[in-house]
Coordinates of C-alpha atoms and ligand atoms in Angstrom, one line a residue:
M29 CA 1.1 209.3 191.4
D30 CA -1.7 211.3 192.2
K31 CA -1.7 210.1 195.5
I32 CA 1.9 211.1 196.1
V33 CA 1.1 214.5 194.7
S34 CA -2.0 215.1 197.0
L35 CA -0.3 213.8 200.2
C36 CA 2.9 216.3 199.5
R37 CA 0.5 219.0 199.2
R38 CA -1.8 218.1 201.8
R39 CA 1.1 217.5 204.3
G40 CA 3.2 220.6 203.5
F41 CA 6.1 218.3 201.6
V42 CA 5.9 220.1 198.2
F43 CA 3.9 222.8 196.6
P44 CA 3.4 223.7 193.0
S45 CA 5.2 227.2 193.0
S46 CA 3.8 230.5 192.3
E47 CA 0.5 229.3 192.9
I48 CA -1.2 232.6 193.9
Y49 CA 0.1 233.8 190.1
G50 CA -1.5 231.0 188.7
G51 CA 1.4 228.8 189.1
L52 CA 4.4 228.1 186.6
G53 CA 4.5 224.9 185.0
S54 CA 6.5 222.1 186.6
A55 CA 7.9 224.4 189.2
Y56 CA 7.8 223.3 192.7
D57 CA 8.6 224.9 196.1
Y58 CA 9.4 222.5 199.0
G59 CA 7.9 223.0 202.2
H60 CA 8.8 222.1 206.1
Y61 CA 8.9 218.3 205.6
G62 CA 10.2 218.3 202.2
V63 CA 12.9 220.4 203.1
L64 CA 13.9 218.1 205.9
T65 CA 13.6 215.0 203.7
K66 CA 15.4 216.3 200.9
N67 CA 18.2 217.5 203.2
N68 CA 18.5 214.0 204.7
I69 CA 18.7 212.5 201.3
K70 CA 21.7 214.9 200.5
A71 CA 23.1 214.3 203.9
R72 CA 23.1 210.5 203.3
W73 CA 24.7 211.0 200.0
L74 CA 27.5 213.0 201.3
E75 CA 28.0 210.5 204.0
A76 CA 28.6 207.7 201.6
M77 CA 30.5 209.7 199.4
V78 CA 32.8 211.8 201.6
Q79 CA 32.3 210.8 205.3
E80 CA 32.6 207.0 205.0
R81 CA 35.6 207.0 202.5
E82 CA 39.0 208.5 202.1
D83 CA 39.3 208.9 198.6
I84 CA 36.6 211.6 197.7
V85 CA 36.3 215.2 198.6
A86 CA 33.6 217.8 198.2
I87 CA 33.1 220.9 196.3
D88 CA 30.6 223.6 195.6
S89 CA 31.1 225.5 192.5
A90 CA 29.5 228.6 191.0
I91 CA 26.3 228.3 189.2
I92 CA 27.3 230.9 186.5
L93 CA 30.5 229.8 185.2
N94 CA 32.8 231.3 182.6
P95 CA 31.0 230.6 179.3
R96 CA 33.8 229.2 177.7
V97 CA 33.2 226.2 180.0
W98 CA 30.2 225.3 178.3
E99 CA 31.8 225.5 174.8
A100 CA 34.8 223.3 175.8
S101 CA 32.3 220.9 177.3
G102 CA 30.2 220.6 174.2
H103 CA 27.0 222.1 175.7
V104 CA 26.7 225.0 173.6
T105 CA 26.5 223.0 170.3
G106 CA 25.6 219.8 171.4
F107 CA 23.1 220.0 174.5
T108 CA 20.0 219.8 172.6
D109 CA 16.8 217.8 172.3
P110 CA 14.9 217.6 169.1
L111 CA 11.8 219.6 169.0
V112 CA 8.7 219.5 166.7
D113 CA 5.6 221.9 167.1
C114 CA 2.3 221.0 166.0
R115 CA 0.6 223.9 163.7
T116 CA -2.7 222.6 164.8
C117 CA -3.0 222.4 168.5
K118 CA 0.3 224.7 169.3
L119 CA 2.0 222.3 171.5
R120 CA 5.2 221.2 171.4
F121 CA 6.7 217.8 171.6
R122 CA 10.3 216.1 171.8
A123 CA 10.6 214.5 168.6
D124 CA 12.1 211.6 170.2
Q125 CA 9.3 211.1 172.6
L126 CA 6.3 211.1 170.3
A127 CA 5.3 207.8 171.5
Q128 CA 5.1 208.6 175.0
S129 CA 3.2 211.9 174.3
S130 CA -0.4 212.9 174.0
C131 CA -1.8 214.7 170.9
G132 CA -3.4 218.2 172.1
R133 CA -6.8 217.7 170.3
K134 CA -7.1 213.8 170.9
P135 CA -5.1 212.8 174.2
S136 CA -5.8 209.1 173.2
K137 CA -3.7 209.5 170.1
H138 CA -0.1 210.3 169.9
P139 CA 1.1 213.8 168.1
G140 CA 1.1 213.0 164.5
E141 CA -1.3 210.2 164.5
T142 CA -4.6 212.0 163.4
P143 CA -5.3 213.8 160.3
D144 CA -5.5 217.2 161.8
C145 CA -2.1 217.0 163.5
D146 CA 0.3 219.1 161.4
L147 CA 3.9 218.5 163.0
T148 CA 6.9 220.8 161.9
E149 CA 10.3 219.3 160.8
A150 CA 12.1 218.4 164.1
R151 CA 14.8 221.0 164.8
Q152 CA 17.4 221.1 167.7
F153 CA 16.8 223.0 170.7
N154 CA 19.5 223.8 173.0
L155 CA 18.2 223.3 176.9
M156 CA 20.6 225.9 178.5
F157 CA 19.0 228.8 180.0
K158 CA 20.8 231.7 178.7
T159 CA 21.5 235.1 180.8
Q160 CA 23.7 237.9 180.8
V161 CA 26.2 239.2 183.3
G162 CA 26.8 242.8 184.2
A163 CA 24.8 245.8 183.0
L164 CA 25.8 245.6 179.1
E165 CA 23.5 243.5 177.0
D166 CA 26.0 242.2 174.1
A167 CA 27.6 239.1 173.1
S168 CA 30.4 239.3 175.3
S169 CA 28.1 239.4 178.5
V170 CA 26.1 236.1 177.6
A171 CA 26.3 233.6 180.3
Y172 CA 24.6 230.3 181.0
L173 CA 22.8 228.8 184.1
R174 CA 24.7 225.4 184.7
P175 CA 22.7 222.8 183.1
E176 CA 25.0 220.3 185.2
T177 CA 27.3 220.5 188.4
A178 CA 29.7 218.2 186.6
Q179 CA 31.7 220.8 184.6
G180 CA 32.4 222.8 187.9
I181 CA 34.3 219.8 189.1
F182 CA 36.4 219.6 186.1
I183 CA 37.4 223.1 186.4
N184 CA 38.6 222.5 189.8
F185 CA 40.5 219.3 189.0
K186 CA 44.1 221.1 189.3
N187 CA 43.0 222.8 192.6
V188 CA 42.0 219.7 194.3
L189 CA 44.9 217.5 192.8
Q190 CA 47.5 220.2 194.1
L191 CA 45.8 221.6 197.3
A192 CA 44.0 218.4 198.6
R193 CA 47.2 216.4 197.4
R194 CA 45.3 213.6 195.8
K195 CA 46.1 211.0 193.3
P196 CA 44.0 208.8 191.2
P197 CA 42.0 207.2 192.0
F198 CA 40.1 210.1 193.8
G199 CA 36.9 211.7 193.4
I200 CA 35.2 215.1 193.8
A201 CA 31.8 215.3 194.8
Q202 CA 29.2 218.0 194.6
I203 CA 25.5 218.7 195.1
G204 CA 23.7 221.8 193.8
K205 CA 21.2 223.3 191.7
S206 CA 21.2 222.7 188.0
F207 CA 18.9 224.3 185.4
R208 CA 17.5 222.7 182.0
N209 CA 15.1 224.4 179.6
E210 CA 13.2 220.9 179.3
I211 CA 10.9 221.0 176.3
T212 CA 8.4 218.4 178.3
P213 CA 8.8 218.7 181.8
G214 CA 6.4 216.9 184.1
N215 CA 5.7 214.1 186.2
F216 CA 5.6 216.0 189.3
L217 CA 9.2 216.2 190.5
F218 CA 10.5 213.8 187.9
R219 CA 11.3 216.6 185.2
T220 CA 11.6 220.3 186.3
R221 CA 13.4 223.0 184.7
E222 CA 15.2 223.8 188.0
F223 CA 16.3 221.0 190.0
E224 CA 19.2 219.5 192.0
Q225 CA 22.0 217.0 191.1
M226 CA 24.1 214.9 193.4
E227 CA 27.5 214.2 190.9
M228 CA 30.7 212.5 191.8
E229 CA 33.5 212.7 189.5
F230 CA 35.9 209.7 190.1
F231 CA 39.2 210.1 188.3
V232 CA 41.4 206.9 187.7
P233 CA 44.2 205.7 185.7
P234 CA 42.8 204.8 182.3
Q235 CA 43.5 201.1 182.5
E236 CA 41.2 200.9 185.6
A237 CA 38.1 202.8 184.0
D238 CA 36.1 199.7 183.3
E239 CA 36.5 198.0 186.8
W240 CA 35.6 201.5 188.4
F241 CA 32.5 202.0 186.2
T242 CA 31.3 198.4 187.4
Y243 CA 32.3 199.2 190.8
W244 CA 30.3 202.6 191.0
I245 CA 27.1 201.1 189.3
E246 CA 27.0 198.6 192.2
Q247 CA 27.9 201.1 195.0
R248 CA 24.8 203.5 193.8
R249 CA 22.4 200.8 193.6
A250 CA 23.4 199.8 196.9
W251 CA 22.8 203.0 198.5
Y252 CA 19.4 202.9 197.3
V253 CA 18.6 199.8 198.8
R254 CA 20.3 201.0 201.9
Y255 CA 17.8 203.9 202.4
G256 CA 14.8 201.8 201.7
L257 CA 14.0 201.3 197.9
R258 CA 12.4 197.7 197.3
E259 CA 15.1 195.9 195.1
S260 CA 12.1 194.4 193.1
H261 CA 11.5 198.2 191.8
L262 CA 15.2 198.8 191.0
R263 CA 17.3 197.8 187.9
V264 CA 20.4 198.5 186.1
R265 CA 20.1 199.3 182.6
P266 CA 22.9 199.6 180.2
H267 CA 22.7 202.3 177.5
E268 CA 22.6 201.2 173.9
A269 CA 25.2 202.4 171.6
D270 CA 22.9 205.0 170.0
E271 CA 21.7 206.2 173.0
L272 CA 25.3 207.5 174.5
A273 CA 25.8 211.1 175.4
H274 CA 28.8 212.5 173.2
Y275 CA 31.3 212.3 176.1
A276 CA 30.4 208.8 177.2
R277 CA 32.3 205.7 176.5
A278 CA 29.7 203.6 178.4
A279 CA 26.7 204.3 180.6
S280 CA 24.1 202.8 182.7
D281 CA 21.1 204.0 184.2
I282 CA 19.7 202.7 187.5
E283 CA 16.1 202.7 187.1
Y284 CA 13.3 202.9 189.3
L285 CA 9.8 201.4 188.8
Y286 CA 8.0 204.8 189.1
P287 CA 4.1 205.2 188.6
I288 CA 4.9 206.4 185.2
G289 CA 7.1 203.3 184.3
W290 CA 10.8 202.4 184.5
S291 CA 12.6 205.6 184.4
E292 CA 16.1 207.0 185.2
L293 CA 16.8 207.5 188.8
E294 CA 20.6 207.9 188.5
G295 CA 23.0 207.4 185.5
I296 CA 26.6 206.2 185.9
A297 CA 28.9 207.1 183.0
N298 CA 32.2 206.2 181.9
R299 CA 33.3 209.8 180.5
G300 CA 36.5 208.5 179.5
D301 CA 39.3 211.6 179.3
F302 CA 36.8 213.8 177.1
D303 CA 36.3 216.4 179.9
L304 CA 39.7 216.9 181.1
T305 CA 41.3 216.9 177.5
Q306 CA 38.7 219.5 176.4
H307 CA 39.4 221.6 179.0
T308 CA 43.1 221.2 178.5
E309 CA 42.6 222.2 174.8
S310 CA 40.3 225.0 175.5
S311 CA 42.1 226.8 178.6
G312 CA 45.5 226.1 178.0
T313 CA 45.8 224.7 181.6
K314 CA 47.1 221.2 181.6
L315 CA 44.7 219.0 183.3
E316 CA 46.5 215.8 183.8
Y317 CA 48.3 213.7 186.7
V318 CA 52.0 213.7 186.9
G319 CA 53.6 211.1 189.2
E320 CA 56.4 211.4 191.5
G321 CA 58.6 209.1 189.0
G322 CA 57.5 211.5 186.4
E323 CA 54.8 209.5 185.0
R324 CA 52.0 211.3 183.4
Y325 CA 48.6 210.7 182.0
T326 CA 45.0 212.2 181.7
P327 CA 42.8 210.3 184.0
N328 CA 39.5 208.9 183.1
V329 CA 36.3 209.8 184.6
I330 CA 33.8 207.6 186.3
E331 CA 30.6 209.7 187.1
P332 CA 27.6 208.6 189.2
A333 CA 25.2 211.5 188.5
G334 CA 21.9 211.3 190.5
G335 CA 19.2 214.0 191.8
P336 CA 17.7 214.2 195.2
D337 CA 14.4 215.4 193.7
R338 CA 14.1 212.2 191.5
T339 CA 15.3 210.3 194.7
F340 CA 12.6 212.0 196.8
L341 CA 10.1 211.1 194.5
A342 CA 11.2 207.3 194.3
L343 CA 11.5 207.0 198.3
L344 CA 7.9 208.5 198.5
V345 CA 6.5 206.6 196.0
D346 CA 8.0 203.4 197.7
A347 CA 7.3 204.2 201.1
Y348 CA 3.7 205.1 200.4
D349 CA 0.9 202.5 201.8
E350 CA -2.4 202.6 202.7
E351 CA -4.1 200.0 205.1
V352 CA -6.9 199.5 207.4
V353 CA -6.2 199.1 210.9
A354 CA -8.7 198.3 213.6
D355 CA -11.4 199.3 211.1
R356 CA -9.7 202.5 210.3
D357 CA -8.0 203.7 207.4
R358 CA -4.3 204.8 207.7
T359 CA -1.8 206.2 205.3
V360 CA 1.9 205.5 206.2
L361 CA 5.0 206.6 204.8
R362 CA 7.2 203.8 205.4
L363 CA 10.4 205.9 205.3
H364 CA 13.9 204.8 206.2
P365 CA 14.2 206.6 209.8
A366 CA 17.5 208.2 208.3
I367 CA 15.3 209.9 205.9
A368 CA 12.3 210.3 207.5
P369 CA 11.9 214.2 208.0
I370 CA 10.8 213.9 211.8
K371 CA 12.4 211.3 213.7
A372 CA 10.0 210.8 216.7
A373 CA 6.6 212.9 217.9
I374 CA 5.9 213.7 221.5
L375 CA 2.5 213.6 222.6
P376 CA 1.1 214.3 225.8
L377 CA -2.1 212.2 226.1
I378 CA -4.3 214.6 227.9
P379 CA -3.2 218.0 226.6
R380 CA -5.2 219.9 229.4
N381 CA -3.3 218.0 232.1
G382 CA -0.4 220.3 233.2
D383 CA 1.8 217.8 234.8
M384 CA 1.4 215.6 231.3
V385 CA 2.5 218.5 229.3
G386 CA 5.1 219.7 231.7
K387 CA 6.8 216.2 231.4
A388 CA 6.2 216.0 227.7
R389 CA 7.6 219.4 226.9
G390 CA 10.8 218.3 229.2
L391 CA 11.2 215.4 226.9
L392 CA 10.8 217.4 223.8
D393 CA 13.7 219.9 225.4
D394 CA 15.9 216.9 225.9
L395 CA 15.3 215.2 222.3
R396 CA 15.4 218.2 220.2
R397 CA 19.1 219.1 221.1
R398 CA 19.9 216.1 219.3
F399 CA 17.1 215.1 216.9
M400 CA 14.5 216.7 214.6
V401 CA 11.5 215.8 216.8
E402 CA 7.8 217.2 217.0
Y403 CA 5.5 217.9 219.8
D404 CA 1.8 217.7 219.2
D405 CA -1.3 218.2 221.7
N406 CA -3.8 219.0 219.0
G407 CA -6.7 216.5 219.2
Q408 CA -7.5 212.7 219.6
I409 CA -4.5 210.7 220.2
G410 CA -5.2 208.3 217.3
R411 CA -5.6 211.4 214.9
R412 CA -2.4 212.4 216.1
Y413 CA -0.7 209.0 215.4
R414 CA -2.1 209.2 211.9
R415 CA -0.9 212.6 211.0
Q416 CA 2.6 211.3 212.2
D417 CA 2.1 208.2 210.1
E418 CA 1.3 210.2 207.0
I419 CA 4.8 212.1 207.2
G420 CA 6.7 208.7 208.2
T421 CA 7.6 209.5 211.7
P422 CA 9.2 206.4 212.7
F423 CA 8.5 206.7 216.7
A424 CA 5.9 208.3 218.9
F425 CA 6.3 208.8 222.7
T426 CA 3.2 209.2 224.4
I427 CA 3.2 210.9 227.9
D428 CA -0.2 209.4 230.0
D429 CA -1.3 208.9 233.5
Q430 CA 1.1 206.2 234.2
T431 CA 4.1 208.6 233.3
L432 CA 2.9 210.5 236.4
E433 CA 3.2 207.7 238.4
D434 CA 6.3 206.1 237.5
D435 CA 8.0 208.2 234.8
T436 CA 7.6 205.9 232.1
V437 CA 6.5 206.4 228.4
T438 CA 5.0 204.4 226.0
V439 CA 6.6 204.1 222.5
R440 CA 4.8 203.4 219.5
D441 CA 6.5 201.8 216.2
R442 CA 5.1 203.2 213.0
D443 CA 5.5 199.8 211.0
S444 CA 4.7 197.2 213.4
L445 CA 2.4 199.4 215.8
A446 CA 3.9 197.6 218.6
Q447 CA 4.0 199.6 222.0
E448 CA 6.3 199.1 224.9
R449 CA 7.2 201.2 227.9
L450 CA 10.5 202.8 228.6
P451 CA 11.8 204.8 231.4
L452 CA 11.5 208.6 230.6
A453 CA 15.1 208.9 231.5
G454 CA 16.2 206.4 229.0
V455 CA 14.3 207.8 225.9
R456 CA 17.2 209.7 224.3
A457 CA 19.6 206.6 224.6
W458 CA 16.7 204.4 223.4
L459 CA 16.0 206.6 220.2
E460 CA 19.7 207.1 219.6
E461 CA 20.0 203.1 219.4
A462 CA 16.7 202.6 217.4
L463 CA 17.6 205.2 214.7
D464 CA 21.0 203.5 214.3
R465 CA 19.5 200.0 213.9
P466 CA 19.6 198.5 210.2
W467 CA 16.0 199.0 208.5
R468 CA 14.6 197.3 205.7
T469 CA 11.2 198.3 204.2
P470 CA 8.3 195.7 205.4
K471 CA 7.1 196.1 201.7
E472 CA 7.5 193.2 199.5
Ligands
ATP514 P1 16.8 212.4 181.4 O1 17.3 211.5 180.3 O2 15.7 211.8 182.3 O3 16.6 213.6 180.8 P2 19.5 212.6 181.9 O4 20.1 211.4 181.5 O5 19.4 213.8 180.8 O6 18.0 212.4 182.3 P3 21.6 213.3 183.7 O7 22.2 214.5 182.7 O8 22.4 212.1 183.5 O9 20.0 213.2 183.3 O10 21.4 214.0 185.1 C1 21.9 213.4 186.0 C2 20.7 213.3 187.2 O11 20.0 214.5 187.4 C3 19.4 212.6 186.6 O12 19.8 210.9 186.8 C4 18.4 213.0 187.6 O13 18.5 212.5 188.7 C5 18.5 214.3 187.7 N1 18.0 214.9 186.6 C6 18.2 215.6 185.4 N2 17.4 216.0 184.7 C7 16.4 216.4 185.7 C8 15.3 217.1 185.6 N3 14.9 217.7 184.5 N4 14.3 217.2 186.6 C9 14.8 216.4 187.5 N5 16.0 215.8 187.9 C10 16.6 215.4 186.8

């Protein structure tokens, strides 16, 4: 993990937030390459959910909702983690994660294991961030930053049903920020207090719920494989009955083998009719499906809920490689081309040569109308290749002496390091085709 954190910082993917003020625990800012990569993850998710299907529509709901939403959903009373304090070291721990935590005084021991440890009884701590709406600070102005995007979807069920003229099975997909006052954030981007979620609520006739639950687990697992995660580092773990959330009839996690061990990348839950029933009771608005023949029922909900931040971390961990090529070390991110922040680099071999620069700039102008590409004329060509390898750029086009003679360029492949010559005029079509080719990680 340290290597990933250091690469992210060195190459401007992710910075610790508020650094000039000493930081803020477990808050991060995404830099240029980080933004581009995370945007690619979100775009691929939306493609798979919305563009490539006919049964899912998109939504973008507000972050601050009517607080009654969170009463109805059970979050005000039930969205809690058990917390214990140590009176000796003054640290706080999740009572259900003591075995994974370290004692503040003796890090080799778990909290509660040394004679000096003095833990309080566990108490329930609500993870929602509270705020107030408007200028008056009283009970009626209390509001919450959403701890999940899902509720913004349920409260729009009727709008979508009517206005988008949908009938079950159909889904509503949303990407957006969520906030949880996690007791023990950490492990870089894995657990932060402000993060993004990619959630889709799929509304189905109740008798089809089990079938769609199985379907979505496989669809989501396949999506991670499609974008490069090694199958050997992915597994599906069904929840035990005692870990199920209050709303869930069944749930399975897609887990990735992070450097911290197998951990949740995405959760898929069968939420039954819990949410629509709760909001119907609380709001007085009937959230049900009424068919043309008069049949009516409350749909069941299957929810694949993932996060672009945890996906980002898994993709970087999976892509990271160090190797020695021609006696020189190289660090390379073997990212799927559709995820890589920069699709191609354009490199004039001799930056002082005006003709080469002219050709390179011409190619840049042509390619950047269509792709995220980068021009680099700074330093030895070998160093420029290595800089691109580190940010995962799949292709590099080099303009050299021969380009001036015959208008061809060299293209270098990040993974195989193979080089071939192409006509300058054909580069754009070549890149288009190359980025579309099926890609699998060369890693075992
Ligand atoms: P965990 O058990 O790890 O706390 P969760 O089961 O509470 O996660 P969900 O409520 O299922 O998480 O949220 C769906 C997805 O949102 C997670 O799979 C993860 O990708 C993302 N997510 C949840 N909490 C965080 C967080 N604190 N930081 C980053 N991503 C998160």
